Structure formats: structure tokens, C-alpha cells
Tab-separated table of C-alpha atoms in Angstrom:
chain	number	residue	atom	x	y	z
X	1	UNK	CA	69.631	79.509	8.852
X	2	UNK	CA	68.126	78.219	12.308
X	3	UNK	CA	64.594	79.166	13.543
X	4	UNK	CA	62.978	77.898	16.494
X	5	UNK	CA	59.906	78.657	18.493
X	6	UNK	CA	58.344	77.376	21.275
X	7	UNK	CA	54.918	77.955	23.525
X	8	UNK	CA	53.856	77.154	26.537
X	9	UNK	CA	49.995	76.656	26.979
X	10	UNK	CA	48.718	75.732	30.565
X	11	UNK	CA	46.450	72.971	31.192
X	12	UNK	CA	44.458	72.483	33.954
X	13	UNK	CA	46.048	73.466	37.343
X	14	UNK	CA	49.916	72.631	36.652
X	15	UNK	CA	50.336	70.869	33.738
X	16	UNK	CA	51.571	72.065	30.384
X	17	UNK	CA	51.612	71.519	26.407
X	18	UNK	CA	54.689	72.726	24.945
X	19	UNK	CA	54.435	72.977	21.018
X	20	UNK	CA	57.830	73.510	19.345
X	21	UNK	CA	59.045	74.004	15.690
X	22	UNK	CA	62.569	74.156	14.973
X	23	UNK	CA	64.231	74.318	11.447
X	24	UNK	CA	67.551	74.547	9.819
X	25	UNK	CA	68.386	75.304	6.478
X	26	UNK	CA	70.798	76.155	3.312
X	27	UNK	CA	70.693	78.697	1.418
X	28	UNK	CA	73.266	77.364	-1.384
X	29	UNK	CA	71.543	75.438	-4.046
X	30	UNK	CA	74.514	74.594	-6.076
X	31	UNK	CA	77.428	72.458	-4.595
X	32	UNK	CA	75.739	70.804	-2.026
X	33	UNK	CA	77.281	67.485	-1.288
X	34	UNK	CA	78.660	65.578	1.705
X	35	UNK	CA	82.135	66.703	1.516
X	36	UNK	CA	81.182	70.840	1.542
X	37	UNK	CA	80.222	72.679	4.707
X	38	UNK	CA	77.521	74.586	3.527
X	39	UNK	CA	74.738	72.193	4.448
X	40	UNK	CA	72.215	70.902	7.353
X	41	UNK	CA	72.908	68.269	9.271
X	42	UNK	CA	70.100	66.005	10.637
X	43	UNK	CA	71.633	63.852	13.649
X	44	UNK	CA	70.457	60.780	15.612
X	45	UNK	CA	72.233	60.211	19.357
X	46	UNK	CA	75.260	58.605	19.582
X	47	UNK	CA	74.307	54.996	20.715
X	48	UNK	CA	77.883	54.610	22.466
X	49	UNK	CA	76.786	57.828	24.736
X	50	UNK	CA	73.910	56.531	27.722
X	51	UNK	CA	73.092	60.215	28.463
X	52	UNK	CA	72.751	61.446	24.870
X	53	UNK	CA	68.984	62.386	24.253
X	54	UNK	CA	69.601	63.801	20.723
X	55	UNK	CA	67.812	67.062	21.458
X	56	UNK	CA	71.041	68.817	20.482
X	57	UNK	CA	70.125	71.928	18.557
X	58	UNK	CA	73.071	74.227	17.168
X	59	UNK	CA	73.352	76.555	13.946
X	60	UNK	CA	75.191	73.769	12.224
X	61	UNK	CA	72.465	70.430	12.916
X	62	UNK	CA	69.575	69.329	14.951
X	63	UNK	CA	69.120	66.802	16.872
X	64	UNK	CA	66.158	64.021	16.153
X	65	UNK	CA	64.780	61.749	18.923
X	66	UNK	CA	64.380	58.165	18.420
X	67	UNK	CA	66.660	57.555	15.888
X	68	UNK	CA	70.545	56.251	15.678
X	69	UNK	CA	73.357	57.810	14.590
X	70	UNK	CA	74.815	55.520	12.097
X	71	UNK	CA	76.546	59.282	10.479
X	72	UNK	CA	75.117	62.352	9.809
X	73	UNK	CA	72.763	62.658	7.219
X	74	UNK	CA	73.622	65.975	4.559
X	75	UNK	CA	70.148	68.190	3.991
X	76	UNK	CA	69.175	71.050	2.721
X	77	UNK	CA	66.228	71.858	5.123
X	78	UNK	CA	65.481	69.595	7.901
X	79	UNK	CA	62.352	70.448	10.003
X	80	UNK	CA	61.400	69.399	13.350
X	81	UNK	CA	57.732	69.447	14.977
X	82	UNK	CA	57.566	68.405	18.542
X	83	UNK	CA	54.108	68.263	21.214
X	84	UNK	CA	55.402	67.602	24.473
X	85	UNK	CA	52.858	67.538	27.723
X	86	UNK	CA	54.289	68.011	31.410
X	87	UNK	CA	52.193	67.070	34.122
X	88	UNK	CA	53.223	67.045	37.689
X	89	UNK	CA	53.369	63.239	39.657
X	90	UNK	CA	54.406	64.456	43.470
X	91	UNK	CA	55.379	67.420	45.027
X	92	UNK	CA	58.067	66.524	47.126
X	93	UNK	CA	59.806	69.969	48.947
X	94	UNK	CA	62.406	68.732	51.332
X	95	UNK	CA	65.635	67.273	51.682
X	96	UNK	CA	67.311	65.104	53.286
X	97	UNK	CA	68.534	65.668	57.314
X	98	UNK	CA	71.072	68.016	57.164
X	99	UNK	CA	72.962	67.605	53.547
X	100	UNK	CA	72.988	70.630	51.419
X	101	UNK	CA	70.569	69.184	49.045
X	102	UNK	CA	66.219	70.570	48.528
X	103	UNK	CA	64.465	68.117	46.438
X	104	UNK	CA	61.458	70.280	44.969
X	105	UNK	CA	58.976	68.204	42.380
X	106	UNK	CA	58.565	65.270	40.192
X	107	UNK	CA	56.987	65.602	37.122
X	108	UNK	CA	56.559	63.190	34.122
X	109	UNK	CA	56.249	63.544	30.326
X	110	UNK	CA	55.108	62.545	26.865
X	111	UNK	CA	56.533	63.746	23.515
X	112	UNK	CA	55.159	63.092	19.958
X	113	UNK	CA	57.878	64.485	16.712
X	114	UNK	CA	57.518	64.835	13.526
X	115	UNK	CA	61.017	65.118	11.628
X	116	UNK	CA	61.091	66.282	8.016
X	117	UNK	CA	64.584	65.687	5.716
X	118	UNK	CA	64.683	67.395	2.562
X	119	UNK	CA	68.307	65.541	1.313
X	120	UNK	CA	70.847	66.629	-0.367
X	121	UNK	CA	71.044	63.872	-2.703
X	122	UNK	CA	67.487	64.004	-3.630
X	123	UNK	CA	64.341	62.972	-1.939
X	124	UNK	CA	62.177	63.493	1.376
X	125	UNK	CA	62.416	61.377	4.706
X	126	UNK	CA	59.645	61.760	7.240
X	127	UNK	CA	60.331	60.246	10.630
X	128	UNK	CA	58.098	60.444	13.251
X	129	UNK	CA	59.117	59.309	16.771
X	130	UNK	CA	57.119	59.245	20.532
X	131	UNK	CA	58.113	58.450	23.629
X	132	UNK	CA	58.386	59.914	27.386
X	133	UNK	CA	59.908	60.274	30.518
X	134	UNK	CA	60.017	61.360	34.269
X	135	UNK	CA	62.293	64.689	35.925
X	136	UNK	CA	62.951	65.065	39.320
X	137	UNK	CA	64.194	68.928	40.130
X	138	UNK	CA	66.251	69.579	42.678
X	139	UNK	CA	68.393	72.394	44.138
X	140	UNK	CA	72.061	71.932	46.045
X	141	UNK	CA	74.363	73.921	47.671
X	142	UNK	CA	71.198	76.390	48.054
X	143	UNK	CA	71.883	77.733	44.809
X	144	UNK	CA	72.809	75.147	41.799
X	145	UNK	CA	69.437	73.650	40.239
X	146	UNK	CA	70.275	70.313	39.030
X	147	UNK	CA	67.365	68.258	36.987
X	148	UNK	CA	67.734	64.324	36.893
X	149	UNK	CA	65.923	62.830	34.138
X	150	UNK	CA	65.280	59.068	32.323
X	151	UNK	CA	63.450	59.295	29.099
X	152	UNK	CA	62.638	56.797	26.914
X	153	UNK	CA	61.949	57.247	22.932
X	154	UNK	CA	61.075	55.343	20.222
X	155	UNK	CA	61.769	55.736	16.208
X	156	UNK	CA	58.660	54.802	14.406
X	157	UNK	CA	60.385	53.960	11.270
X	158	UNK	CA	62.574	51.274	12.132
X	159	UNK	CA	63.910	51.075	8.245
X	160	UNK	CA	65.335	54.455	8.975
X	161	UNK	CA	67.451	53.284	12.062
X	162	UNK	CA	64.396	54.024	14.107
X	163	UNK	CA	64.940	52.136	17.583
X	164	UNK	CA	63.582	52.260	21.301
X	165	UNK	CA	66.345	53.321	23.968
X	166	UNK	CA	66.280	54.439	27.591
X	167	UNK	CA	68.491	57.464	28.329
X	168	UNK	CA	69.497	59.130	31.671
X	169	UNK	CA	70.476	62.592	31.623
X	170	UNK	CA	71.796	65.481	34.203
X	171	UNK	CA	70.683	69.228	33.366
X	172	UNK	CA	72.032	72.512	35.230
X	173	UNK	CA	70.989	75.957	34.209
X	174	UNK	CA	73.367	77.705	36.113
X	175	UNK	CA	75.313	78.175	39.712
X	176	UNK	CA	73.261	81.627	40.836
């Protein structure tokens, strides 16, 4: 099973808090080990991949910011509570000379999670992880919105394979 929700609640002019809650979860109870399917699948980013963010979500894992992927870990409910706020640095609205390109805004962020891991194997994990970053929108062609971001994050439980890493990232929603 896969659940997630998400609100947006303004603050102030044009900023934004965006509370999220996403869970995954099995509803086998017998069987459950690392070499059957029918399992969650807590991930960390790939630390090989620069413009991984491990926010990933899919009906077969979720993704967990801040932390490494040294393998997937095997669970049999893994929830994930995330506060994010958006707040707008500098409205930029042009482009420039001639080249088919409209730069619109930059905006920054700041993200707290909270990751729960019930295991297969037995036992709870808790890993909280914070970080932030700064988006610049943009629009080419007069039709493709392209987002550039650089976020940075940082695992609070560094036994865990918590770490602090920079990552770049390119985001398009669509051509029309």
C-alpha cells in the first residue's frame, strides 16, 4: 500500500508551508524477508548519482533525504513526515536578448523529515534529517518549464549512514 498527502498553507504574501505524509506498507505478515518481493523498501540516494535527491516515491519504496544508500533496507511500514517552507528571494521576469529562454522567479527553501522504519527483521529506526535549498524557474522555447535546483541535506543520525551532501537537480513538468 502507498498513501500520500500533502497541503499547502500560505504564509504571509508569497510564501508557503507544505506539510507532507507519505507511507508505504505490507500487508503480508508471514514470509517477509530480503529475498521475497512482498515488502517496503526504504532507500537513501545513490551517492555515485550528483543529481539524485532521494525524494523518489513509487508503489514499491520511498525515498529518504539525508541518508546513503549503502542497499536497500527491507520494511514492513516505512513512514515519512516532511515540513518544507518556500519563500520567494527575487522576482526576476525576463530573459536574456533574444534567446528563446523567460527566466520567471527565485525562490529558496528549508525542509525538516522525520523517517520512521518498522524492519523486517525486527526493530524500529527513526531518522530525522534537515536541510535546504534554492530553485530558479524558468520557461524555454515559450512552452517547456524547466526548474534548476541545488539542495543541500543533512542525515542527523550519522550511525545510520546519515551524511551532508549538495545535490543539483533539473525538473520539467511537461512540453505544453
Amino acid at each position: 500500500y502507498l498513501a500520500t498527502y500533502t497541503q499547502y498553507i500560505p504564509v504571509g504574501d508569497h510564501s508557503v508551508l507544505k506539510p507532507k505524509i507519505r507511507w508505504i506498507g505490507s500487508s503480508r505478515t508471514a514470509g517477509l524477508d530480503a529475498g521475497n518481493r512482498f515488502f517496503s523498501i526504504a532507500e537513501g540516494r545513490s551517492t555515485s548519482n550528483l543529481f539524485d535527491r532521494g525524494t523518489q516515491t513509487s508503489l514499491g519504496k520511498l525515498g529518504i533525504r539525508g541518508y546513503a544508500s549503502n542497499g536497500s533496507l527491507a520494511a514492513r511500514n516505512v513512514g515519512i513526515a516532511s515540513l518544507e517552507y518556500h519563500f520567494p528571494l527575487w522576482n526576476i521576469f525576463r530573459g536574456p536578448g533574444t534567446l528563446p529562454a523567460f527566466i520567471e522567479q527565485a525562490h529558496g527553501f528549508v525542509f525538516a523529515d522525520g523517517n520512521y522504519i518498522q524492519r523486517v527483521a525486527g526493530g524500529e529506526r527513526f531518522l530525522p534529517s534537515v536541510g535546504g535549498g534554492l530553485s530558479l524557474d524558468s520557461h524555454f522555447f515559450g512552452y517547456v518549464p524547466v526548474k534548476f535546483n541545488v539542495e543541500y541535506q543533512n542525515g542527523l543520525k550519522k550511525s545510520e549512514f546519515g551524511d551532508d551532501s549538495i545535490f543539483f537537480s533539473i525538473e520539467s513538468n511537461g512540453l505544453f
